[in-house]
Amino acid sequence: MLKTMSYELASRLRDTFQQLEYSTEGLEAIFGTASPPLDQNRNRSRFEYFLNEENAQNTLIRLFLMGETLPRDRAYDLLGQEWMGLAGEIGLTAEDGDLVAATLMIVPYKNMLVASDFPISSAVPKPDDYVIPLGPSAYSLFDMTIRRHNHLTLDLGTGCGVHAIAAARHSNRVLATDISPRSLEVTKFNAALNLMDNIETRQGSLFEPVFNDRFDLIVSNPPFVIVPSQNFTYRENSLELDGLAKTLVQTAPRNLREGGYFQMVFEWVQIDEQPWEERLASWFQSTGCDAWLVKTATEHPSWYAHYRLRELVQKSEADDARIYADCMSYYNEHKVTAVHGGMVTMRKREGKNWLRVETMPDGASGELGPSFLKGFAARDFIEENEDAKFPATRLKLSPSVEAVLHSQFREGSWATGKIDLNLRDAFPVSVEMDGSAVEFLGGFDGQRTTGEVLNALLGQIPEDQRARVKNEALRMVMSMVERGVLVSA
Ligand SMILES: C[S@@+](CC[C@H](N)C(=O)[O-])C[C@H]1O[C@@H](n2cnc3c(N)ncnc32)[C@H](O)[C@@H]1O
């Protein structure tokens, strides 16, 4: 049980982590990574190799990153009586005779110190109130989050509270909710450890604890794993197939303010021959939100079941075989032909809503929040200037655009082949074009209006084709605006 910490105690606890360079940079300098060792990766020996010296920093690392049990007296000598006493009093360490161990793992992430349970160990089954350490879906949600200034933000299914703490830096207030009381206890601890006093925790399912609140931003990394069992609250979709994610898509808008965003990472199934885009489009109808859905991964059910099984503690081979078979008959029974993963950003907006669906482009990396915001602003620009007003707009090529020319050696000389128009961005764009289209886009210099650039093109086209070309060119220009290749001058 963790005790509530005052600001002063939290600062004292935190100071030692800082002084001993227990930070992303500090750990990377030693191990080349700030992530903890994982039994599945069999990399514990590699970590041990760098910890041969007995000193204060290594003691902190052994306790809070490696999860080791140490001789109590040595830990007290190296980290100080007062500090170790404080850690024990708060409940961050537990003593057993002359041994001491940490009760939670602490990992530095993006200038935060984040406590959670230690990663799965093959010896220890996960209890139901397991507070999951940071993992790929948490990193994705962090990177996709739109970080504007908010009055009120919700982190639904907060777990260790990492997204609540990150949002607290750009929100007046954050509500962090979870069905698990232990998660909220750890979230409160993390909020204090990171010196945040604007996070309120509330226990309950989905939107129940925030029924009367309206948010500028809702983020969620919900339990989205698609398996027939319901043994682990922190990971498994509690409704049929991807039902929990669908419920969130359809209920979140009620708790958004006009213009507010809902962002979620999740997984969904493909049923039989039905295109997944068509199935998901039906989720977003009548939500009163614009939505931008990005698919990042696709697995055949047989692989998906394998990967999800591998995350569990192996009790026996026979048990593995049973769990795997249960998963496969669940997928077969529901005609699941693929499982997809990705992220969605929804924005509440009155009017005719749009849905943008795409696959994550190659090379996407880093913080995508600004790219999402730009994408929504571009759609607003198109909407505001649609039809009659569009020719009067002044556009220019984004300064981050470059054209890459591919040449092929044919019959003794280099022949110009396709051209890729690339936008360098966290969410990159690459469009294959021919020379005339690239030339046409080059005409958008920020001085001439769209109508003038179009007329210059149409002047070179036979009259009977002008209406069609104008229509096609205009659609292409709008698509380039939507994707950030052309921007308002
Ligand atoms: C995948 S974990 C994500 C934790 C954390 N937000 C992160 O990104 O690391 C999902 C969290 O949702 C919580 N949860 C599960 N079912 C829930 C429900 N019906 N309502 C609210 N939270 C729920 C779990 O307890 C768990 O903490």
Short mmCIF file of C-alpha atoms and ligand atoms in Angstrom, two decimals:
data_model
loop_
_atom_site.label_atom_id
_atom_site.label_comp_id
_atom_site.label_asym_id
_atom_site.label_seq_id
_atom_site.Cartn_x
_atom_site.Cartn_y
_atom_site.Cartn_z
CA MET A 1 0.00 0.00 0.00
CA LEU A 2 1.46 3.35 -1.05
CA LYS A 3 1.14 6.34 1.27
CA THR A 4 0.11 9.75 0.00
CA MET A 5 3.18 11.96 -0.32
CA SER A 6 3.43 15.64 0.44
CA TYR A 7 5.11 17.86 -2.16
CA GLU A 8 8.15 18.09 0.12
CA LEU A 9 8.52 14.32 0.52
CA ALA A 10 8.01 13.76 -3.20
CA SER A 11 10.74 16.30 -3.93
CA ARG A 12 13.14 14.55 -1.57
CA LEU A 13 12.42 11.20 -3.17
CA ARG A 14 12.79 12.64 -6.65
CA ASP A 15 16.01 14.54 -5.89
CA THR A 16 17.96 11.34 -5.35
CA PHE A 17 16.83 9.94 -8.72
CA GLN A 18 17.94 13.17 -10.34
CA GLN A 19 21.25 13.48 -8.50
CA LEU A 20 22.14 9.89 -9.39
CA GLU A 21 21.26 10.52 -13.04
CA TYR A 22 18.43 8.04 -13.02
CA SER A 23 17.03 9.66 -16.16
CA THR A 24 16.53 8.70 -19.81
CA GLU A 25 19.94 10.18 -20.69
CA GLY A 26 21.63 8.66 -17.63
CA LEU A 27 20.34 5.13 -18.29
CA GLU A 28 20.97 5.37 -22.01
CA ALA A 29 24.56 6.36 -21.30
CA ILE A 30 25.00 3.11 -19.37
CA PHE A 31 22.82 0.58 -21.21
CA GLY A 32 22.07 2.26 -24.54
CA THR A 33 18.38 2.15 -23.52
CA ALA A 34 16.24 3.49 -20.69
CA SER A 35 13.80 0.54 -20.87
CA PRO A 36 14.05 -2.20 -18.25
CA PRO A 37 15.30 -5.71 -19.03
CA LEU A 38 12.57 -8.11 -20.16
CA ASP A 39 12.62 -11.83 -19.52
CA GLN A 40 11.24 -12.46 -23.03
CA ASN A 41 14.30 -10.65 -24.44
CA ARG A 42 16.77 -12.59 -22.25
CA ASN A 43 18.78 -9.35 -21.83
CA ARG A 44 19.20 -9.37 -18.05
CA SER A 45 22.84 -10.54 -18.33
CA ARG A 46 23.59 -7.64 -20.63
CA PHE A 47 22.26 -5.19 -18.03
CA GLU A 48 24.18 -6.99 -15.26
CA TYR A 49 27.39 -6.63 -17.27
CA PHE A 50 27.29 -2.84 -16.84
CA LEU A 51 26.56 -2.96 -13.11
CA ASN A 52 29.73 -4.56 -11.77
CA GLU A 53 30.61 -1.65 -9.49
CA GLU A 54 28.79 -1.34 -6.19
CA ASN A 55 27.79 2.31 -5.91
CA ALA A 56 24.72 4.44 -5.21
CA GLN A 57 23.60 4.78 -8.83
CA ASN A 58 23.88 1.05 -9.50
CA THR A 59 22.02 0.30 -6.27
CA LEU A 60 19.15 2.53 -7.40
CA ILE A 61 19.17 0.79 -10.79
CA ARG A 62 19.24 -2.68 -9.24
CA LEU A 63 16.30 -1.86 -7.01
CA PHE A 64 14.02 0.14 -9.31
CA LEU A 65 14.88 -0.92 -12.87
CA MET A 66 16.06 -4.50 -12.39
CA GLY A 67 13.72 -5.43 -9.54
CA GLU A 68 16.47 -7.10 -7.51
CA THR A 69 16.38 -7.95 -3.82
CA LEU A 70 19.46 -6.52 -2.10
CA PRO A 71 21.12 -6.74 1.33
CA ARG A 72 19.34 -4.10 3.37
CA ASP A 73 22.45 -2.70 5.05
CA ARG A 74 24.36 -2.13 1.79
CA ALA A 75 21.37 -0.33 0.27
CA TYR A 76 21.08 1.88 3.39
CA ASP A 77 24.83 2.63 3.30
CA LEU A 78 24.83 3.57 -0.37
CA LEU A 79 21.52 5.43 -0.68
CA GLY A 80 21.46 6.91 2.79
CA GLN A 81 19.53 6.02 5.95
CA GLU A 82 17.15 8.92 5.58
CA TRP A 83 16.26 8.31 1.92
CA MET A 84 15.82 4.56 2.33
CA GLY A 85 13.72 5.20 5.44
CA LEU A 86 11.52 7.56 3.45
CA ALA A 87 11.12 5.10 0.55
CA GLY A 88 10.10 2.41 3.05
CA GLU A 89 7.67 4.68 4.88
CA ILE A 90 5.90 5.60 1.64
CA GLY A 91 5.68 1.95 0.61
CA LEU A 92 8.06 2.17 -2.33
CA THR A 93 10.36 -0.44 -0.78
CA ALA A 94 9.61 -3.44 1.41
CA GLU A 95 12.00 -5.14 3.82
CA ASP A 96 12.17 -8.78 4.74
CA GLY A 97 14.73 -9.44 7.49
CA ASP A 98 18.05 -8.17 6.21
CA LEU A 99 16.85 -7.85 2.61
CA VAL A 100 15.15 -5.00 0.78
CA ALA A 101 13.36 -4.76 -2.59
CA ALA A 102 11.34 -2.16 -4.48
CA THR A 103 7.57 -2.66 -4.59
CA LEU A 104 7.31 -0.84 -7.92
CA MET A 105 9.51 -0.38 -10.94
CA ILE A 106 10.44 3.22 -11.80
CA VAL A 107 11.29 4.11 -15.38
CA PRO A 108 12.28 7.52 -16.72
CA TYR A 109 10.24 8.53 -19.76
CA LYS A 110 10.12 11.95 -21.48
CA ASN A 111 11.29 13.88 -18.40
CA MET A 112 8.94 11.94 -16.13
CA LEU A 113 9.63 9.23 -13.59
CA VAL A 114 6.96 6.59 -14.02
CA ALA A 115 6.27 3.92 -11.43
CA SER A 116 4.36 0.74 -12.34
CA ASP A 117 4.54 -2.95 -11.59
CA PHE A 118 7.64 -4.72 -12.84
CA PRO A 119 7.41 -6.44 -16.25
CA ILE A 120 5.98 -9.90 -16.37
CA SER A 121 8.28 -12.48 -14.87
CA SER A 122 7.83 -16.08 -15.87
CA ALA A 123 7.81 -16.98 -12.18
CA VAL A 124 5.09 -14.55 -11.12
CA PRO A 125 1.57 -14.68 -12.61
CA LYS A 126 0.02 -11.26 -13.09
CA PRO A 127 -2.60 -10.40 -10.50
CA ASP A 128 -5.84 -8.89 -11.75
CA ASP A 129 -4.94 -5.43 -10.47
CA TYR A 130 -1.58 -5.46 -12.21
CA VAL A 131 -0.44 -1.93 -13.14
CA ILE A 132 1.02 -2.42 -16.56
CA PRO A 133 4.44 -0.88 -17.29
CA LEU A 134 4.86 1.43 -20.26
CA GLY A 135 4.75 -0.48 -23.51
CA PRO A 136 4.27 0.06 -27.26
CA SER A 137 0.61 1.14 -27.05
CA ALA A 138 1.38 3.67 -24.29
CA TYR A 139 4.26 5.08 -26.39
CA SER A 140 1.93 5.36 -29.42
CA LEU A 141 -0.71 7.20 -27.42
CA PHE A 142 1.92 9.54 -25.97
CA ASP A 143 3.25 10.33 -29.45
CA MET A 144 -0.14 10.88 -31.05
CA THR A 145 -1.50 13.15 -28.31
CA ILE A 146 -2.46 16.64 -29.39
CA ARG A 147 -0.75 18.90 -26.88
CA ARG A 148 -2.73 22.15 -27.00
CA HIS A 149 -3.56 24.03 -23.85
CA ASN A 150 -6.67 22.43 -22.33
CA HIS A 151 -8.96 23.45 -19.50
CA LEU A 152 -9.92 19.88 -18.73
CA THR A 153 -8.39 16.61 -19.96
CA LEU A 154 -9.47 13.03 -19.28
CA ASP A 155 -7.16 10.01 -19.29
CA LEU A 156 -9.55 7.05 -19.35
CA GLY A 157 -8.00 3.75 -18.17
CA THR A 158 -5.06 5.66 -16.74
CA GLY A 159 -3.09 2.65 -15.40
CA CYS A 160 0.14 4.11 -14.03
CA GLY A 161 -1.09 7.60 -15.00
CA VAL A 162 1.61 8.43 -17.55
CA HIS A 163 -0.77 10.17 -19.98
CA ALA A 164 -2.47 12.07 -17.18
CA ILE A 165 0.91 13.39 -15.99
CA ALA A 166 2.00 14.36 -19.51
CA ALA A 167 -1.37 16.10 -20.08
CA ALA A 168 -1.14 17.88 -16.73
CA ARG A 169 1.69 19.94 -18.21
CA HIS A 170 -0.67 21.46 -20.81
CA SER A 171 -4.00 21.33 -18.99
CA ASN A 172 -5.46 23.32 -16.13
CA ARG A 173 -6.91 20.11 -14.73
CA VAL A 174 -6.74 16.42 -15.55
CA LEU A 175 -9.13 13.67 -14.48
CA ALA A 176 -7.53 10.22 -14.45
CA THR A 177 -10.00 7.33 -14.26
CA ASP A 178 -9.62 3.59 -13.99
CA ILE A 179 -11.70 0.64 -12.96
CA SER A 180 -8.80 -0.57 -10.81
CA PRO A 181 -8.31 1.18 -7.45
CA ARG A 182 -4.67 0.06 -7.36
CA SER A 183 -3.98 1.83 -10.67
CA LEU A 184 -5.33 5.02 -9.16
CA GLU A 185 -3.12 4.58 -6.11
CA VAL A 186 -0.08 4.31 -8.41
CA THR A 187 -1.32 7.26 -10.51
CA LYS A 188 -1.55 9.42 -7.37
CA PHE A 189 1.96 8.35 -6.41
CA ASN A 190 3.27 9.18 -9.89
CA ALA A 191 1.52 12.54 -9.93
CA ALA A 192 3.26 13.45 -6.67
CA LEU A 193 6.62 12.04 -7.79
CA ASN A 194 6.39 14.26 -10.87
CA LEU A 195 5.28 17.23 -8.77
CA MET A 196 1.87 17.58 -10.45
CA ASP A 197 -0.95 18.86 -8.29
CA ASN A 198 -3.65 19.27 -10.95
CA ILE A 199 -4.57 15.59 -11.40
CA GLU A 200 -7.71 14.16 -9.80
CA THR A 201 -8.30 10.40 -9.80
CA ARG A 202 -11.75 8.81 -10.00
CA GLN A 203 -12.58 5.14 -9.90
CA GLY A 204 -15.18 3.54 -12.18
CA SER A 205 -15.91 2.03 -15.55
CA LEU A 206 -15.64 3.97 -18.81
CA PHE A 207 -17.44 7.35 -18.59
CA GLU A 208 -19.37 6.53 -15.41
CA PRO A 209 -17.09 8.54 -13.07
CA VAL A 210 -17.11 11.62 -15.34
CA PHE A 211 -20.73 11.57 -16.47
CA ASN A 212 -21.23 15.30 -15.95
CA ASP A 213 -17.82 16.51 -17.14
CA ARG A 214 -16.99 17.87 -20.59
CA PHE A 215 -13.42 17.70 -21.86
CA ASP A 216 -11.19 19.48 -24.34
CA LEU A 217 -9.18 16.28 -24.72
CA ILE A 218 -9.86 12.64 -23.88
CA VAL A 219 -7.02 10.14 -24.29
CA SER A 220 -7.27 6.41 -23.82
CA ASN A 221 -5.14 3.31 -24.14
CA PRO A 222 -7.98 0.95 -23.22
CA PRO A 223 -7.84 -2.81 -22.74
CA PHE A 224 -8.20 -3.74 -26.40
CA VAL A 225 -6.72 -7.24 -26.68
CA ILE A 226 -9.16 -9.41 -28.66
CA VAL A 227 -9.33 -12.80 -26.96
CA PRO A 228 -12.26 -14.87 -25.63
CA SER A 229 -11.04 -14.84 -22.01
CA GLN A 230 -11.58 -12.04 -19.50
CA ASN A 231 -8.85 -12.76 -17.00
CA PHE A 232 -6.84 -9.53 -17.11
CA THR A 233 -8.63 -6.19 -16.73
CA TYR A 234 -5.57 -4.25 -17.83
CA ARG A 235 -5.45 -5.84 -21.30
CA GLU A 236 -8.53 -7.74 -22.43
CA ASN A 237 -11.47 -6.26 -24.31
CA SER A 238 -14.36 -7.03 -22.01
CA LEU A 239 -17.03 -6.93 -24.75
CA GLU A 240 -17.31 -9.18 -27.77
CA LEU A 241 -14.37 -8.90 -30.18
CA ASP A 242 -13.54 -5.17 -30.44
CA GLY A 243 -16.76 -4.07 -28.75
CA LEU A 244 -15.10 -1.99 -26.03
CA ALA A 245 -13.25 0.17 -28.57
CA LYS A 246 -16.51 0.65 -30.51
CA THR A 247 -18.29 1.67 -27.31
CA LEU A 248 -15.59 4.25 -26.60
CA VAL A 249 -15.82 5.68 -30.13
CA GLN A 250 -19.58 6.03 -29.75
CA THR A 251 -19.76 7.30 -26.18
CA ALA A 252 -16.72 9.60 -25.90
CA PRO A 253 -18.30 12.40 -28.00
CA ARG A 254 -20.95 12.98 -25.32
CA ASN A 255 -18.19 14.03 -22.91
CA LEU A 256 -16.35 16.29 -25.39
CA ARG A 257 -16.74 20.04 -25.66
CA GLU A 258 -17.33 21.39 -29.16
CA GLY A 259 -13.90 21.32 -30.82
CA GLY A 260 -12.57 18.82 -28.26
CA TYR A 261 -10.53 15.78 -29.30
CA PHE A 262 -10.77 12.09 -28.39
CA GLN A 263 -7.63 10.04 -29.11
CA MET A 264 -7.29 6.31 -28.66
CA VAL A 265 -5.04 3.41 -29.62
CA PHE A 266 -6.90 0.16 -30.24
CA GLU A 267 -7.30 -3.03 -32.24
CA TRP A 268 -10.19 -4.17 -34.42
CA VAL A 269 -11.16 -7.19 -36.41
CA GLN A 270 -11.86 -7.82 -40.02
CA ILE A 271 -14.89 -10.06 -40.55
CA ASP A 272 -14.98 -12.44 -43.45
CA GLU A 273 -14.62 -10.62 -46.78
CA GLN A 274 -15.97 -7.28 -45.52
CA PRO A 275 -13.38 -4.51 -45.97
CA TRP A 276 -12.39 -3.30 -42.50
CA GLU A 277 -12.75 0.30 -43.65
CA GLU A 278 -16.43 -0.30 -44.36
CA ARG A 279 -17.01 -1.97 -40.98
CA LEU A 280 -15.28 0.78 -39.05
CA ALA A 281 -16.94 3.59 -41.04
CA SER A 282 -20.25 2.46 -39.53
CA TRP A 283 -18.87 3.04 -36.01
CA PHE A 284 -18.27 6.72 -36.69
CA GLN A 285 -21.65 7.54 -38.24
CA SER A 286 -23.77 9.83 -36.07
CA THR A 287 -20.97 10.49 -33.57
CA GLY A 288 -21.03 14.21 -34.35
CA CYS A 289 -17.26 14.03 -34.82
CA ASP A 290 -14.74 14.26 -37.62
CA ALA A 291 -12.49 11.24 -37.39
CA TRP A 292 -9.04 10.33 -38.64
CA LEU A 293 -8.24 6.65 -38.40
CA VAL A 294 -4.72 5.37 -39.00
CA LYS A 295 -3.97 1.66 -39.26
CA THR A 296 -0.51 0.69 -38.07
CA ALA A 297 -0.52 -3.12 -38.15
CA THR A 298 -2.32 -6.17 -39.48
CA GLU A 299 -2.02 -9.76 -38.28
CA HIS A 300 -3.52 -13.01 -39.43
CA PRO A 301 -5.57 -14.40 -36.50
CA SER A 302 -3.21 -17.38 -36.14
CA TRP A 303 -0.25 -15.02 -35.57
CA TYR A 304 -2.27 -12.63 -33.44
CA ALA A 305 -3.26 -15.46 -31.07
CA HIS A 306 0.39 -16.55 -30.92
CA TYR A 307 1.70 -13.07 -30.03
CA ARG A 308 -0.97 -12.53 -27.39
CA LEU A 309 -0.33 -15.96 -25.86
CA ARG A 310 3.38 -15.17 -25.63
CA GLU A 311 2.60 -12.21 -23.35
CA LEU A 312 1.18 -14.52 -20.71
CA VAL A 313 3.02 -16.53 -18.09
CA GLN A 314 3.40 -20.07 -19.36
CA LYS A 315 1.89 -22.54 -16.92
CA SER A 316 2.35 -25.61 -19.11
CA GLU A 317 2.45 -26.55 -22.75
CA ALA A 318 -0.98 -28.14 -22.42
CA ASP A 319 -2.33 -24.86 -21.01
CA ASP A 320 -0.80 -22.95 -23.93
CA ALA A 321 -2.43 -25.34 -26.38
CA ARG A 322 -5.82 -24.87 -24.73
CA ILE A 323 -5.60 -21.05 -24.70
CA TYR A 324 -4.45 -20.98 -28.33
CA ALA A 325 -7.24 -23.34 -29.43
CA ASP A 326 -9.84 -21.25 -27.55
CA CYS A 327 -8.65 -18.12 -29.35
CA MET A 328 -8.73 -19.76 -32.76
CA SER A 329 -12.23 -21.17 -32.32
CA TYR A 330 -13.40 -17.71 -31.11
CA TYR A 331 -12.00 -16.10 -34.28
CA ASN A 332 -13.36 -18.86 -36.52
CA GLU A 333 -16.79 -18.71 -34.93
CA HIS A 334 -16.92 -14.94 -35.61
CA LYS A 335 -15.34 -15.30 -39.07
CA VAL A 336 -12.39 -13.09 -38.08
CA THR A 337 -9.98 -13.00 -41.02
CA ALA A 338 -7.53 -10.40 -39.68
CA VAL A 339 -6.81 -8.28 -36.62
CA HIS A 340 -5.75 -4.70 -37.24
CA GLY A 341 -4.19 -2.19 -34.88
CA GLY A 342 -4.02 1.56 -35.04
CA MET A 343 -5.09 4.90 -33.65
CA VAL A 344 -8.00 7.24 -34.01
CA THR A 345 -8.35 10.97 -33.46
CA MET A 346 -11.92 12.32 -33.32
CA ARG A 347 -12.98 15.96 -33.04
CA LYS A 348 -16.45 17.05 -32.04
CA ARG A 349 -17.78 19.43 -34.62
CA GLU A 350 -21.23 20.53 -35.64
CA GLY A 351 -21.97 20.18 -39.35
CA LYS A 352 -21.30 17.50 -41.92
CA ASN A 353 -18.58 15.28 -40.47
CA TRP A 354 -15.81 13.54 -42.36
CA LEU A 355 -13.84 10.32 -41.87
CA ARG A 356 -10.26 9.99 -43.09
CA VAL A 357 -8.89 6.46 -43.16
CA GLU A 358 -5.35 5.49 -44.06
CA THR A 359 -2.41 3.27 -43.27
CA MET A 360 0.47 4.72 -41.28
CA PRO A 361 3.01 5.90 -43.86
CA ASP A 362 6.50 4.40 -43.90
CA GLY A 363 8.94 6.54 -41.96
CA ALA A 364 6.36 7.98 -39.55
CA SER A 365 8.06 8.59 -36.23
CA GLY A 366 8.16 10.82 -33.20
CA GLU A 367 5.42 13.07 -31.99
CA LEU A 368 2.45 12.94 -34.35
CA GLY A 369 0.20 15.32 -32.38
CA PRO A 370 1.24 18.41 -34.38
CA SER A 371 0.68 16.52 -37.68
CA PHE A 372 -2.82 15.53 -36.57
CA LEU A 373 -3.63 19.12 -35.65
CA LYS A 374 -2.36 20.35 -39.03
CA GLY A 375 -4.49 17.69 -40.77
CA PHE A 376 -7.66 18.84 -39.00
CA ALA A 377 -6.85 22.50 -39.77
CA ALA A 378 -6.30 21.60 -43.45
CA ARG A 379 -9.74 19.95 -43.61
CA ASP A 380 -11.26 23.08 -42.04
CA PHE A 381 -9.53 25.19 -44.69
CA ILE A 382 -10.97 23.01 -47.47
CA GLU A 383 -14.42 23.09 -45.90
CA GLU A 384 -14.36 26.88 -45.49
CA ASN A 385 -13.24 27.43 -49.07
CA GLU A 386 -15.11 24.67 -50.82
CA ASP A 387 -16.49 25.08 -54.32
CA ALA A 388 -16.90 28.69 -55.37
CA LYS A 389 -14.37 30.14 -52.91
CA PHE A 390 -11.53 27.74 -53.64
CA PRO A 391 -10.18 29.46 -56.82
CA ALA A 392 -9.60 32.62 -54.75
CA THR A 393 -7.31 30.86 -52.25
CA ARG A 394 -3.55 31.43 -52.33
CA LEU A 395 -1.51 28.30 -51.71
CA LYS A 396 2.14 27.41 -51.69
CA LEU A 397 4.15 24.22 -51.53
CA SER A 398 5.15 23.37 -47.98
CA PRO A 399 8.85 24.14 -47.42
CA SER A 400 9.23 20.52 -46.27
CA VAL A 401 8.34 19.14 -49.71
CA GLU A 402 10.93 17.70 -52.04
CA ALA A 403 10.62 15.97 -55.40
CA VAL A 404 12.70 12.84 -55.93
CA LEU A 405 13.27 11.93 -59.54
CA HIS A 406 13.84 8.30 -60.49
CA SER A 407 15.79 7.64 -63.68
CA GLN A 408 16.28 4.36 -65.46
CA PHE A 409 19.07 3.53 -67.85
CA ARG A 410 17.42 2.50 -71.10
CA GLU A 411 18.90 2.03 -74.56
CA GLY A 412 22.12 3.84 -73.77
CA SER A 413 20.79 6.83 -71.87
CA TRP A 414 19.05 7.84 -68.66
CA ALA A 415 15.30 8.14 -69.03
CA THR A 416 13.27 10.07 -66.48
CA GLY A 417 10.86 7.72 -64.72
CA LYS A 418 8.45 8.38 -61.90
CA ILE A 419 8.71 11.28 -59.50
CA ASP A 420 7.98 10.98 -55.78
CA LEU A 421 6.72 14.11 -54.12
CA ASN A 422 7.73 13.71 -50.48
CA LEU A 423 6.68 15.75 -47.46
CA ARG A 424 9.20 15.44 -44.62
CA ASP A 425 7.16 15.34 -41.43
CA ALA A 426 6.59 13.13 -38.39
CA PHE A 427 3.63 11.90 -40.47
CA PRO A 428 5.34 11.86 -43.88
CA VAL A 429 3.57 11.92 -47.23
CA SER A 430 4.86 10.40 -50.43
CA VAL A 431 2.89 10.68 -53.66
CA GLU A 432 3.98 9.26 -56.99
CA MET A 433 3.37 11.76 -59.80
CA ASP A 434 4.24 12.44 -63.36
CA GLY A 435 6.32 15.45 -64.46
CA SER A 436 3.34 17.53 -65.54
CA ALA A 437 1.60 17.19 -62.14
CA VAL A 438 4.80 18.19 -60.32
CA GLU A 439 5.20 21.13 -62.67
CA PHE A 440 1.59 22.16 -62.00
CA LEU A 441 2.09 22.05 -58.22
CA GLY A 442 5.25 24.13 -58.65
CA GLY A 443 2.96 26.92 -59.89
CA PHE A 444 1.58 27.41 -56.37
CA ASP A 445 3.97 30.15 -55.31
CA GLY A 446 1.81 31.85 -52.69
CA GLN A 447 1.38 34.86 -54.98
CA ARG A 448 -1.00 33.60 -57.63
CA THR A 449 -4.46 32.42 -56.71
CA THR A 450 -5.50 28.80 -57.19
CA GLY A 451 -7.78 29.99 -59.99
CA GLU A 452 -4.84 31.66 -61.80
CA VAL A 453 -2.66 28.54 -61.51
CA LEU A 454 -5.55 26.41 -62.80
CA ASN A 455 -6.21 28.75 -65.72
CA ALA A 456 -2.54 28.62 -66.73
CA LEU A 457 -2.86 24.82 -66.88
CA LEU A 458 -6.18 24.87 -68.74
CA GLY A 459 -4.72 27.24 -71.35
CA GLN A 460 -2.56 24.31 -72.54
CA ILE A 461 -5.48 21.85 -72.78
CA PRO A 462 -7.89 21.34 -75.70
CA GLU A 463 -11.17 23.04 -74.96
CA ASP A 464 -13.30 19.89 -74.92
CA GLN A 465 -11.16 18.43 -72.09
CA ARG A 466 -11.00 21.51 -69.91
CA ALA A 467 -14.01 20.80 -67.71
CA ARG A 468 -12.74 17.31 -66.84
CA VAL A 469 -9.13 18.45 -66.27
CA LYS A 470 -10.28 21.37 -64.14
CA ASN A 471 -12.32 19.05 -61.97
CA GLU A 472 -9.46 16.54 -61.61
CA ALA A 473 -6.87 19.23 -60.93
CA LEU A 474 -9.04 20.85 -58.28
CA ARG A 475 -9.57 17.52 -56.54
CA MET A 476 -5.82 16.90 -56.64
CA VAL A 477 -5.12 20.34 -55.16
CA MET A 478 -7.59 19.70 -52.33
CA SER A 479 -6.02 16.33 -51.63
CA MET A 480 -2.58 17.98 -51.50
CA VAL A 481 -3.96 20.57 -49.06
CA GLU A 482 -5.47 17.82 -46.91
CA ARG A 483 -2.14 16.01 -46.78
CA GLY A 484 -0.08 19.13 -46.03
CA VAL A 485 1.83 19.23 -49.34
CA LEU A 486 0.13 22.55 -50.22
CA VAL A 487 -0.44 25.06 -47.43
CA SER A 488 -2.29 28.35 -47.21
CA ALA A 489 0.10 31.19 -48.15
C1 LIG B 1 -3.77 -1.11 -21.47
S1 LIG B 1 -3.94 -0.45 -19.86
C2 LIG B 1 -3.34 1.19 -20.17
C3 LIG B 1 -2.73 1.84 -18.98
C4 LIG B 1 -2.09 3.20 -19.24
N1 LIG B 1 -3.08 4.18 -19.66
C5 LIG B 1 -0.98 3.09 -20.27
O1 LIG B 1 -1.14 3.64 -21.37
O2 LIG B 1 0.03 2.47 -19.97
C6 LIG B 1 -5.69 -0.29 -19.71
C7 LIG B 1 -6.18 0.30 -18.41
O3 LIG B 1 -7.61 0.40 -18.46
C8 LIG B 1 -8.17 0.01 -17.24
N2 LIG B 1 -9.55 -0.47 -17.47
C9 LIG B 1 -9.97 -1.70 -17.86
N3 LIG B 1 -11.29 -1.71 -18.01
C10 LIG B 1 -11.73 -0.47 -17.73
C11 LIG B 1 -13.03 0.15 -17.70
N4 LIG B 1 -14.12 -0.53 -18.03
N5 LIG B 1 -13.09 1.44 -17.36
C12 LIG B 1 -11.99 2.16 -17.04
N6 LIG B 1 -10.75 1.62 -17.04
C13 LIG B 1 -10.63 0.34 -17.38
C14 LIG B 1 -7.22 -1.06 -16.72
O4 LIG B 1 -7.34 -1.20 -15.33
C15 LIG B 1 -5.87 -0.53 -17.19
O5 LIG B 1 -5.29 0.29 -16.21
#
